[in-house]
Coordinates of N, CA, C and O in Angstrom, one line a residue:
M1 N 62.3 11.8 61.6 CA 61.8 12.0 60.3 C 62.7 13.0 59.6 O 63.1 14.0 60.2
S2 N 63.1 12.8 58.3 CA 64.0 13.7 57.6 C 63.2 15.0 57.3 O 62.0 15.0 57.3
E3 N 64.0 16.0 57.0 CA 63.4 17.3 56.7 C 62.4 17.3 55.5 O 61.3 17.7 55.6
P4 N 62.9 16.7 54.3 CA 62.0 16.6 53.2 C 60.7 15.8 53.5 O 59.6 16.2 53.1
A5 N 60.8 14.7 54.2 CA 59.7 13.9 54.6 C 58.7 14.7 55.5 O 57.5 14.6 55.4
S6 N 59.3 15.5 56.4 CA 58.5 16.3 57.3 C 57.8 17.4 56.5 O 56.6 17.6 56.8
I7 N 58.4 18.0 55.6 CA 57.8 19.0 54.7 C 56.6 18.4 54.0 O 55.5 18.9 53.9
S8 N 56.9 17.2 53.3 CA 55.8 16.6 52.6 C 54.6 16.2 53.4 O 53.5 16.3 53.0
S9 N 54.9 15.7 54.6 CA 53.8 15.3 55.5 C 53.0 16.5 56.0 O 51.8 16.5 56.1
G10 N 53.7 17.7 56.2 CA 53.0 18.9 56.6 C 52.1 19.4 55.5 O 51.0 19.8 55.7
I11 N 52.6 19.4 54.2 CA 51.8 19.8 53.1 C 50.6 18.9 52.9 O 49.5 19.3 52.8
A12 N 50.9 17.6 53.0 CA 49.8 16.6 52.8 C 48.8 16.7 53.9 O 47.6 16.5 53.6
A13 N 49.2 17.0 55.1 CA 48.2 17.1 56.2 C 47.2 18.2 55.9 O 46.0 18.1 56.2
R14 N 47.7 19.3 55.4 CA 46.8 20.5 55.2 C 45.8 20.2 54.1 O 44.6 20.4 54.2
Y15 N 46.3 19.6 53.0 CA 45.4 19.2 51.9 C 44.4 18.1 52.3 O 43.3 18.2 52.0
A16 N 44.9 17.1 53.0 CA 44.1 16.0 53.5 C 43.0 16.5 54.4 O 41.8 16.1 54.3
T17 N 43.3 17.4 55.3 CA 42.3 17.9 56.3 C 41.3 18.7 55.5 O 40.1 18.5 55.8
A18 N 41.7 19.5 54.6 CA 40.7 20.3 53.8 C 39.8 19.4 53.0 O 38.6 19.6 53.0
L19 N 40.4 18.4 52.3 CA 39.6 17.5 51.4 C 38.7 16.7 52.3 O 37.5 16.5 51.9
F20 N 39.2 16.2 53.4 CA 38.3 15.4 54.3 C 37.1 16.2 54.8 O 36.0 15.7 54.9
E21 N 37.4 17.4 55.2 CA 36.3 18.3 55.8 C 35.2 18.5 54.7 O 34.0 18.5 55.0
I22 N 35.7 18.8 53.5 CA 34.7 19.0 52.4 C 33.9 17.7 52.1 O 32.7 17.8 52.0
A23 N 34.6 16.6 52.1 CA 33.9 15.3 51.9 C 32.9 15.0 53.1 O 31.8 14.6 52.9
K24 N 33.3 15.4 54.3 CA 32.4 15.1 55.5 C 31.2 16.0 55.4 O 30.1 15.6 55.6
D25 N 31.4 17.3 55.0 CA 30.3 18.2 54.9 C 29.3 17.8 53.8 O 28.1 18.0 53.9
A26 N 29.8 17.1 52.8 CA 29.0 16.7 51.6 C 28.5 15.3 51.8 O 27.9 14.7 50.9
N27 N 28.7 14.7 53.0 CA 28.3 13.3 53.3 C 28.9 12.4 52.2 O 28.2 11.5 51.7
A28 N 30.2 12.6 51.9 CA 30.8 11.8 50.8 C 32.1 11.1 51.3 O 33.1 10.9 50.5
V29 N 32.2 10.8 52.6 CA 33.4 10.2 53.1 C 33.6 8.8 52.5 O 34.8 8.4 52.2
A30 N 32.5 8.0 52.3 CA 32.7 6.7 51.6 C 33.2 6.9 50.2 O 34.1 6.1 49.8
A31 N 32.8 7.9 49.5 CA 33.3 8.1 48.1 C 34.7 8.5 48.2 O 35.5 8.1 47.3
L32 N 35.1 9.3 49.1 CA 36.5 9.7 49.3 C 37.4 8.5 49.6 O 38.5 8.4 49.1
E33 N 36.9 7.6 50.4 CA 37.6 6.4 50.7 C 37.9 5.6 49.5 O 38.9 5.0 49.3
G34 N 36.8 5.5 48.6 CA 37.0 4.8 47.4 C 38.0 5.4 46.5 O 38.8 4.8 45.8
D35 N 38.0 6.8 46.4 CA 39.0 7.5 45.6 C 40.4 7.3 46.1 O 41.3 7.1 45.3
V36 N 40.6 7.3 47.4 CA 41.9 7.0 48.0 C 42.4 5.6 47.6 O 43.6 5.5 47.2
D37 N 41.5 4.6 47.7 CA 41.9 3.3 47.3 C 42.3 3.2 45.8 O 43.3 2.6 45.5
K38 N 41.6 3.9 45.0 CA 41.9 3.9 43.5 C 43.2 4.6 43.2 O 44.0 4.1 42.5
I39 N 43.4 5.7 43.9 CA 44.7 6.5 43.6 C 45.9 5.6 44.2 O 46.9 5.6 43.5
D40 N 45.7 5.0 45.3 CA 46.8 4.2 45.9 C 47.1 3.1 45.0 O 48.3 2.7 44.7
A41 N 46.1 2.4 44.4 CA 46.3 1.3 43.5 C 47.1 1.8 42.2 O 48.0 1.1 41.8
V42 N 46.7 2.9 41.7 CA 47.4 3.4 40.5 C 48.8 3.8 40.8 O 49.7 3.5 40.1
L43 N 49.0 4.4 42.0 CA 50.4 4.7 42.4 C 51.3 3.5 42.5 O 52.5 3.5 42.2
K44 N 50.7 2.4 43.0 CA 51.4 1.1 43.2 C 51.7 0.4 41.8 O 52.7 -0.2 41.6
D45 N 50.7 0.5 40.9 CA 50.8 -0.2 39.7 C 51.4 0.5 38.5 O 51.9 -0.2 37.6
S46 N 51.5 1.8 38.5 CA 51.9 2.5 37.3 C 53.2 3.4 37.6 O 53.1 4.4 38.3
A47 N 54.2 3.0 37.0 CA 55.5 3.7 37.1 C 55.3 5.1 36.4 O 55.9 6.1 36.9
D48 N 54.6 5.1 35.3 CA 54.4 6.4 34.6 C 53.7 7.4 35.5 O 54.0 8.6 35.6
F49 N 52.6 6.9 36.3 CA 51.9 7.8 37.2 C 52.8 8.3 38.3 O 52.8 9.5 38.7
R50 N 53.6 7.4 38.9 CA 54.6 7.8 39.9 C 55.6 8.8 39.4 O 55.9 9.8 40.1
D51 N 56.0 8.7 38.1 CA 56.9 9.7 37.5 C 56.2 11.0 37.4 O 56.8 12.1 37.7
L52 N 55.0 11.0 36.9 CA 54.2 12.2 36.8 C 54.1 13.0 38.1 O 54.3 14.2 38.2
V53 N 53.8 12.2 39.2 CA 53.7 12.8 40.5 C 55.0 13.3 41.0 O 55.0 14.4 41.6
A54 N 56.1 12.6 40.9 CA 57.3 12.9 41.6 C 58.3 13.7 40.7 O 59.1 14.4 41.3
S55 N 58.2 13.7 39.4 CA 59.3 14.3 38.6 C 59.1 15.8 38.4 O 58.0 16.2 38.1
P56 N 60.1 16.5 38.6 CA 60.0 18.0 38.5 C 60.1 18.4 37.0 O 59.9 19.6 36.7
I57 N 60.3 17.5 36.1 CA 60.4 17.9 34.7 C 59.1 18.2 34.0 O 59.0 18.9 33.0
Y58 N 58.0 17.8 34.7 CA 56.7 18.1 34.2 C 56.3 19.5 34.7 O 56.4 19.8 35.9
S59 N 55.7 20.3 33.9 CA 55.3 21.6 34.3 C 54.0 21.5 35.1 O 53.3 20.5 35.1
R60 N 53.6 22.6 35.8 CA 52.4 22.6 36.5 C 51.2 22.3 35.6 O 50.3 21.5 36.0
D61 N 51.2 22.9 34.5 CA 50.1 22.7 33.5 C 50.0 21.3 33.0 O 48.9 20.7 32.9
E62 N 51.2 20.7 32.7 CA 51.2 19.3 32.2 C 50.7 18.4 33.3 O 49.9 17.5 33.0
Q63 N 51.1 18.6 34.6 CA 50.6 17.7 35.6 C 49.1 17.9 35.8 O 48.4 16.9 36.0
S64 N 48.6 19.1 35.8 CA 47.2 19.4 36.0 C 46.4 18.8 34.8 O 45.3 18.1 35.1
Y65 N 46.8 18.9 33.6 CA 46.1 18.4 32.5 C 46.1 16.8 32.5 O 45.1 16.2 32.2
A66 N 47.2 16.3 32.9 CA 47.3 14.8 33.1 C 46.4 14.3 34.1 O 45.7 13.3 33.9
I67 N 46.3 15.0 35.3 CA 45.4 14.6 36.3 C 43.9 14.7 35.8 O 43.1 13.8 36.0
A68 N 43.6 15.7 35.1 CA 42.3 15.9 34.5 C 41.9 14.8 33.6 O 40.8 14.3 33.5
A69 N 42.9 14.3 32.8 CA 42.6 13.2 31.9 C 42.6 11.9 32.5 O 41.8 11.0 32.1
I70 N 43.4 11.7 33.6 CA 43.5 10.4 34.2 C 42.3 10.1 35.2 O 41.8 9.0 35.3
A71 N 41.9 11.2 35.9 CA 40.9 11.0 36.9 C 39.6 10.3 36.5 O 39.2 9.4 37.2
P72 N 39.0 10.7 35.4 CA 37.7 10.0 35.0 C 38.0 8.5 34.6 O 37.2 7.6 34.8
R73 N 39.2 8.3 34.1 CA 39.5 6.9 33.6 C 39.7 5.9 34.8 O 39.4 4.8 34.7
I74 N 40.2 6.5 35.9 CA 40.4 5.6 37.1 C 39.2 5.7 38.0 O 39.1 4.9 39.0
G75 N 38.3 6.6 37.7 CA 37.0 6.6 38.4 C 37.0 7.4 39.7 O 36.2 7.1 40.6
I76 N 37.9 8.4 39.8 CA 37.8 9.2 41.1 C 36.9 10.4 40.9 O 36.7 10.9 39.8
G77 N 36.4 10.8 42.0 CA 35.4 11.9 42.0 C 36.0 13.3 41.7 O 37.2 13.5 41.8
L78 N 35.1 14.2 41.4 CA 35.5 15.6 41.0 C 36.2 16.3 42.2 O 37.2 17.0 42.0
M79 N 35.7 16.0 43.4 CA 36.3 16.7 44.6 C 37.7 16.3 44.8 O 38.6 17.1 45.0
T80 N 38.0 15.0 44.6 CA 39.4 14.5 44.8 C 40.2 14.9 43.6 O 41.4 15.4 43.8
S81 N 39.7 14.9 42.4 CA 40.4 15.3 41.2 C 40.8 16.7 41.3 O 41.9 17.1 40.9
N82 N 39.8 17.6 41.7 CA 40.1 19.0 41.8 C 41.2 19.3 42.8 O 42.1 20.2 42.6
T83 N 41.2 18.5 43.9 CA 42.3 18.7 44.9 C 43.6 18.3 44.3 O 44.6 19.1 44.5
M84 N 43.7 17.2 43.6 CA 44.9 16.8 43.0 C 45.4 17.8 41.9 O 46.6 18.1 41.8
R85 N 44.5 18.4 41.2 CA 44.8 19.4 40.2 C 45.3 20.7 40.9 O 46.3 21.3 40.4
L86 N 44.7 21.0 42.0 CA 45.2 22.2 42.8 C 46.6 21.9 43.3 O 47.5 22.8 43.2
M87 N 46.8 20.7 43.8 CA 48.2 20.4 44.2 C 49.2 20.5 43.1 O 50.3 20.9 43.3
A88 N 48.8 20.1 41.9 CA 49.7 20.2 40.7 C 50.0 21.6 40.3 O 51.1 21.9 40.1
T89 N 49.0 22.5 40.4 CA 49.2 23.9 40.0 C 50.0 24.6 41.1 O 50.7 25.6 40.8
K90 N 50.1 24.1 42.3 CA 50.9 24.7 43.3 C 52.2 23.9 43.5 O 53.0 24.2 44.5
R91 N 52.5 23.0 42.6 CA 53.8 22.2 42.6 C 53.9 21.4 43.9 O 54.9 21.3 44.5
R92 N 52.7 20.8 44.3 CA 52.7 20.0 45.5 C 52.3 18.6 45.3 O 52.0 17.8 46.2
L93 N 52.2 18.2 44.0 CA 51.7 16.8 43.7 C 52.7 15.8 44.2 O 52.3 14.6 44.4
F94 N 53.9 16.1 44.4 CA 54.9 15.2 45.0 C 54.5 14.6 46.3 O 54.9 13.6 46.8
A95 N 53.6 15.3 47.0 CA 53.1 14.9 48.4 C 51.9 14.0 48.3 O 51.3 13.7 49.3
L96 N 51.6 13.5 47.1 CA 50.4 12.6 46.9 C 50.5 11.3 47.8 O 49.5 11.0 48.4
P97 N 51.6 10.6 47.9 CA 51.6 9.4 48.7 C 51.3 9.8 50.2 O 50.6 9.0 50.9
Q98 N 51.9 10.9 50.7 CA 51.6 11.3 52.1 C 50.2 11.7 52.2 O 49.6 11.5 53.3
L99 N 49.6 12.3 51.2 CA 48.2 12.7 51.2 C 47.3 11.5 51.4 O 46.4 11.5 52.2
I100 N 47.6 10.4 50.7 CA 46.9 9.2 50.8 C 46.9 8.6 52.2 O 45.9 8.2 52.8
A101 N 48.1 8.6 52.8 CA 48.3 8.1 54.2 C 47.5 9.0 55.2 O 46.8 8.4 56.1
Q102 N 47.6 10.3 55.0 CA 46.8 11.2 55.9 C 45.3 11.0 55.8 O 44.6 11.0 56.8
L103 N 44.9 10.9 54.5 CA 43.4 10.7 54.3 C 43.0 9.3 54.9 O 41.9 9.3 55.5
R104 N 43.8 8.3 54.7 CA 43.4 7.0 55.3 C 43.3 7.1 56.9 O 42.4 6.6 57.5
A105 N 44.2 7.9 57.5 CA 44.1 8.0 58.9 C 42.9 8.8 59.3 O 42.2 8.5 60.3
L106 N 42.6 9.9 58.6 CA 41.4 10.7 58.9 C 40.1 9.9 58.8 O 39.2 10.0 59.6
I107 N 40.0 9.1 57.7 CA 38.8 8.3 57.4 C 38.7 7.2 58.5 O 37.6 7.0 59.0
A108 N 39.8 6.6 58.8 CA 39.7 5.5 59.9 C 39.3 6.1 61.2 O 38.5 5.5 61.9
D109 N 39.8 7.3 61.6 CA 39.4 7.9 62.8 C 37.9 8.3 62.8 O 37.2 8.1 63.8
Y110 N 37.5 8.8 61.7 CA 36.1 9.2 61.5 C 35.2 7.9 61.7 O 34.1 8.0 62.3
K111 N 35.6 6.8 61.2 CA 34.8 5.6 61.2 C 35.0 4.8 62.5 O 34.4 3.8 62.7
G112 N 35.9 5.3 63.4 CA 36.2 4.6 64.6 C 37.0 3.3 64.4 O 36.9 2.4 65.2
E113 N 37.8 3.3 63.4 CA 38.7 2.2 63.0 C 40.1 2.6 63.3 O 40.5 3.7 63.4
I114 N 40.9 1.5 63.3 CA 42.4 1.7 63.3 C 42.9 0.8 62.3 O 42.4 -0.3 62.0
S115 N 43.9 1.2 61.6 CA 44.5 0.4 60.5 C 45.7 -0.4 61.0 O 46.4 0.0 61.9
A116 N 45.8 -1.6 60.5 CA 46.9 -2.5 60.9 C 47.6 -2.9 59.6 O 46.9 -3.3 58.6
D117 N 48.9 -2.6 59.5 CA 49.7 -3.1 58.4 C 50.2 -4.5 58.7 O 50.9 -4.7 59.6
V118 N 49.8 -5.4 57.8 CA 50.2 -6.8 58.0 C 51.0 -7.3 56.9 O 50.6 -7.2 55.7
V119 N 52.2 -7.8 57.2 CA 53.0 -8.3 56.1 C 53.1 -9.8 56.4 O 53.4 -10.2 57.5
S120 N 52.9 -10.6 55.4 CA 52.9 -12.1 55.5 C 53.8 -12.7 54.4 O 54.0 -12.0 53.4
A121 N 54.2 -13.9 54.6 CA 55.1 -14.6 53.6 C 54.2 -15.0 52.4 O 54.7 -15.1 51.3
R122 N 53.0 -15.3 52.6 CA 52.0 -15.7 51.6 C 50.7 -14.9 51.7 O 50.4 -14.4 52.8
P123 N 50.0 -14.7 50.6 CA 48.7 -14.0 50.8 C 47.8 -14.6 51.8 O 47.7 -15.8 51.9
L124 N 47.1 -13.7 52.6 CA 46.2 -14.2 53.6 C 44.8 -14.4 52.9 O 44.4 -13.6 52.1
S125 N 44.1 -15.5 53.3 CA 42.8 -15.7 52.8 C 41.8 -14.7 53.6 O 42.2 -14.1 54.6
D126 N 40.6 -14.6 53.0 CA 39.6 -13.8 53.7 C 39.3 -14.2 55.1 O 39.1 -13.4 56.0
A127 N 39.3 -15.6 55.3 CA 39.0 -16.1 56.6 C 40.1 -15.8 57.6 O 39.9 -15.4 58.7
Q128 N 41.4 -15.8 57.1 CA 42.5 -15.5 58.0 C 42.5 -14.0 58.3 O 42.8 -13.6 59.4
K129 N 42.2 -13.2 57.3 CA 42.1 -11.7 57.6 C 41.0 -11.4 58.6 O 41.2 -10.6 59.5
A130 N 39.9 -12.1 58.5 CA 38.8 -11.9 59.4 C 39.2 -12.3 60.8 O 38.9 -11.6 61.8
K131 N 39.8 -13.4 61.0 CA 40.2 -13.9 62.3 C 41.3 -13.0 62.9 O 41.2 -12.7 64.1
L132 N 42.2 -12.5 62.1 CA 43.3 -11.6 62.5 C 42.6 -10.3 63.0 O 43.0 -9.7 64.0
A133 N 41.7 -9.8 62.2 CA 41.0 -8.5 62.5 C 40.3 -8.7 63.8 O 40.3 -7.7 64.7
A134 N 39.6 -9.8 64.1 CA 38.9 -10.0 65.3 C 39.9 -10.0 66.5 O 39.6 -9.5 67.6
A135 N 41.0 -10.7 66.3 CA 42.0 -10.8 67.4 C 42.6 -9.4 67.7 O 42.8 -9.0 68.9
L136 N 42.9 -8.6 66.7 CA 43.4 -7.3 66.8 C 42.4 -6.3 67.4 O 42.7 -5.4 68.2
K137 N 41.1 -6.5 67.1 CA 40.0 -5.7 67.6 C 39.9 -5.9 69.2 O 39.7 -5.0 69.9
A138 N 40.1 -7.2 69.6 CA 40.1 -7.5 71.0 C 41.2 -6.8 71.7 O 41.1 -6.3 72.9
N139 N 42.3 -6.7 71.0 CA 43.5 -6.0 71.6 C 43.4 -4.5 71.6 O 43.7 -3.8 72.6
A140 N 42.9 -3.9 70.5 CA 42.9 -2.5 70.3 C 41.6 -1.8 70.8 O 41.6 -0.6 71.1
G141 N 40.5 -2.6 70.9 CA 39.2 -2.0 71.3 C 38.5 -1.2 70.2 O 37.5 -0.6 70.5
K142 N 39.0 -1.3 69.0 CA 38.4 -0.6 67.9 C 38.3 -1.6 66.7 O 39.0 -2.6 66.7
D143 N 37.4 -1.3 65.8 CA 37.4 -2.1 64.5 C 38.8 -1.9 63.8 O 39.4 -0.8 63.8
V144 N 39.3 -3.0 63.2 CA 40.6 -2.9 62.6 C 40.4 -3.2 61.1 O 39.8 -4.1 60.7
K145 N 41.0 -2.3 60.3 CA 41.1 -2.5 58.9 C 42.5 -3.0 58.6 O 43.5 -2.3 58.9
I146 N 42.6 -4.1 57.9 CA 43.9 -4.7 57.6 C 44.3 -4.3 56.2 O 43.6 -4.5 55.2
N147 N 45.6 -3.8 56.2 CA 46.3 -3.5 54.9 C 47.3 -4.5 54.8 O 48.4 -4.5 55.4
A148 N 47.0 -5.6 54.0 CA 47.9 -6.7 53.9 C 48.8 -6.6 52.7 O 48.4 -6.2 51.6
T149 N 50.1 -7.0 52.9 CA 51.1 -7.1 51.8 C 51.8 -8.4 52.0 O 51.7 -9.0 53.1
V150 N 52.5 -8.8 51.0 CA 53.2 -10.1 51.0 C 54.7 -9.8 50.8 O 55.1 -9.0 50.0
D151 N 55.5 -10.4 51.6 CA 57.0 -10.4 51.6 C 57.5 -11.8 51.8 O 57.5 -12.3 52.9
E152 N 57.9 -12.4 50.7 CA 58.3 -13.8 50.8 C 59.6 -14.0 51.6 O 59.9 -15.1 52.0
R153 N 60.3 -13.0 51.8 CA 61.6 -13.0 52.6 C 61.3 -13.4 54.1 O 62.2 -13.7 54.8
L154 N 60.0 -13.2 54.5 CA 59.7 -13.5 55.9 C 59.8 -15.0 56.2 O 59.9 -15.4 57.3
I155 N 59.7 -15.8 55.2 CA 59.7 -17.3 55.2 C 58.4 -17.8 55.7 O 57.8 -18.7 55.2
G156 N 57.9 -17.3 56.8 CA 56.6 -17.7 57.4 C 56.3 -16.7 58.5 O 57.1 -15.9 58.9
G157 N 55.1 -16.8 59.1 CA 54.7 -15.9 60.1 C 54.2 -14.6 59.6 O 53.9 -14.4 58.4
L158 N 54.0 -13.6 60.5 CA 53.5 -12.3 60.2 C 54.3 -11.2 60.9 O 54.9 -11.4 62.0
V159 N 54.2 -10.0 60.3 CA 54.7 -8.8 61.0 C 53.4 -7.9 61.0 O 52.9 -7.5 59.9
V160 N 53.0 -7.5 62.2 CA 51.8 -6.7 62.3 C 52.2 -5.3 63.0 O 52.8 -5.3 64.0
K161 N 51.8 -4.2 62.3 CA 52.0 -2.9 62.9 C 50.6 -2.3 63.1 O 49.8 -2.1 62.2
L162 N 50.3 -2.1 64.4 CA 49.0 -1.6 64.8 C 49.3 -0.4 65.7 O 49.7 -0.5 66.8
G163 N 49.1 0.8 65.0 CA 49.4 2.0 65.7 C 50.9 2.1 66.0 O 51.7 1.9 65.0
S164 N 51.3 2.3 67.2 CA 52.7 2.3 67.5 C 53.3 1.0 67.9 O 54.5 0.9 68.2
K165 N 52.5 0.0 67.9 CA 52.9 -1.4 68.3 C 53.3 -2.2 67.1 O 52.7 -2.1 66.0
M166 N 54.4 -3.0 67.2 CA 54.8 -3.8 66.1 C 55.0 -5.2 66.7 O 55.7 -5.4 67.7
I167 N 54.4 -6.2 66.1 CA 54.5 -7.6 66.5 C 55.1 -8.4 65.4 O 54.5 -8.4 64.3
D168 N 56.3 -8.9 65.6 CA 57.0 -9.6 64.5 C 57.1 -11.1 64.9 O 57.9 -11.5 65.8
T169 N 56.3 -12.0 64.3 CA 56.3 -13.4 64.6 C 56.9 -14.2 63.4 O 56.7 -15.4 63.2
S170 N 57.6 -13.4 62.5 CA 58.1 -14.1 61.3 C 59.3 -15.0 61.6 O 60.0 -14.8 62.6
I171 N 59.4 -16.0 60.8 CA 60.6 -16.9 60.9 C 61.9 -16.2 60.7 O 62.9 -16.5 61.4
R172 N 61.9 -15.3 59.8 CA 63.1 -14.5 59.5 C 63.6 -13.8 60.8 O 64.8 -13.8 61.1
A173 N 62.7 -13.2 61.6 CA 63.0 -12.5 62.8 C 63.5 -13.5 63.9 O 64.5 -13.2 64.6
R174 N 62.9 -14.7 63.9 CA 63.4 -15.7 64.9 C 64.7 -16.2 64.5 O 65.6 -16.4 65.4
L175 N 65.0 -16.4 63.2 CA 66.3 -16.9 62.8 C 67.4 -15.8 63.1 O 68.5 -16.1 63.5
S176 N 67.0 -14.6 62.9 CA 67.9 -13.5 63.2 C 68.3 -13.4 64.6 O 69.4 -13.2 65.0
A177 N 67.2 -13.6 65.5 CA 67.5 -13.6 66.9 C 68.3 -14.7 67.4 O 69.3 -14.6 68.2
L178 N 68.1 -15.9 66.8 CA 68.9 -17.1 67.1 C 70.4 -16.9 66.6 O 71.3 -17.2 67.3
Q179 N 70.6 -16.2 65.5 CA 71.9 -15.9 65.0 C 72.6 -15.0 65.9 O 73.8 -15.2 66.2
N180 N 71.9 -14.0 66.4 CA 72.6 -13.1 67.4 C 72.9 -13.8 68.7 O 74.0 -13.5 69.3
T181 N 72.0 -14.6 69.1 CA 72.3 -15.4 70.4 C 73.5 -16.3 70.2 O 74.4 -16.4 71.1
M182 N 73.7 -16.9 69.0 CA 74.8 -17.8 68.8 C 76.1 -16.9 68.7 O 77.2 -17.4 69.1
K183 N 76.0 -15.7 68.2 CA 77.2 -14.9 68.1 C 77.7 -14.5 69.5 O 78.9 -14.4 69.8
E184 N 76.7 -14.3 70.4 CA 77.1 -13.9 71.8 C 77.7 -15.1 72.5 O 78.6 -14.9 73.3
V185 N 77.3 -16.3 72.2 CA 77.8 -17.5 72.9 C 79.2 -17.8 72.4 O 80.1 -18.1 73.1
G186 N 79.4 -17.7 71.1 CA 80.7 -18.1 70.4 C 81.6 -17.1 70.4 O 82.8 -16.9 70.6

């Protein structure tokens, strides 16, 4: 891990732990999970929000006021909003993507779940997700929450990351392996 990524992860871990403990004490872990999903969606969908979070040209006050204005519109709770505003006033808002990842891990651990990142060539149906979750649960021994994304470059198949394991059954990986084998022969 690079040094800036390590610093961001360390900062995010401290804020995530504090926010998670507050939510747990208030019996609001489910609300926190909803907030995390909403913030993650806004980060993925809005270039302006990503700029606000990452750009050093915005002052602490501008970032804090922007978070205060955006939070009710996207429907995040006061606890999460206040944490984000605190991060802005401390010039730590750049660590928001890592905060989301840390919170997801804490919530999954609390719920006895493990997350699986699944990349497919086409969107998975609900039935396919359920079948894949059941197969992964049999392997992992825990409930599995699937974070599905689409990458058409895979051509077909799946790439599944479950904890430290990665299973790549994509056609792209098979073609790449075949290409390497042919280079060794020729």
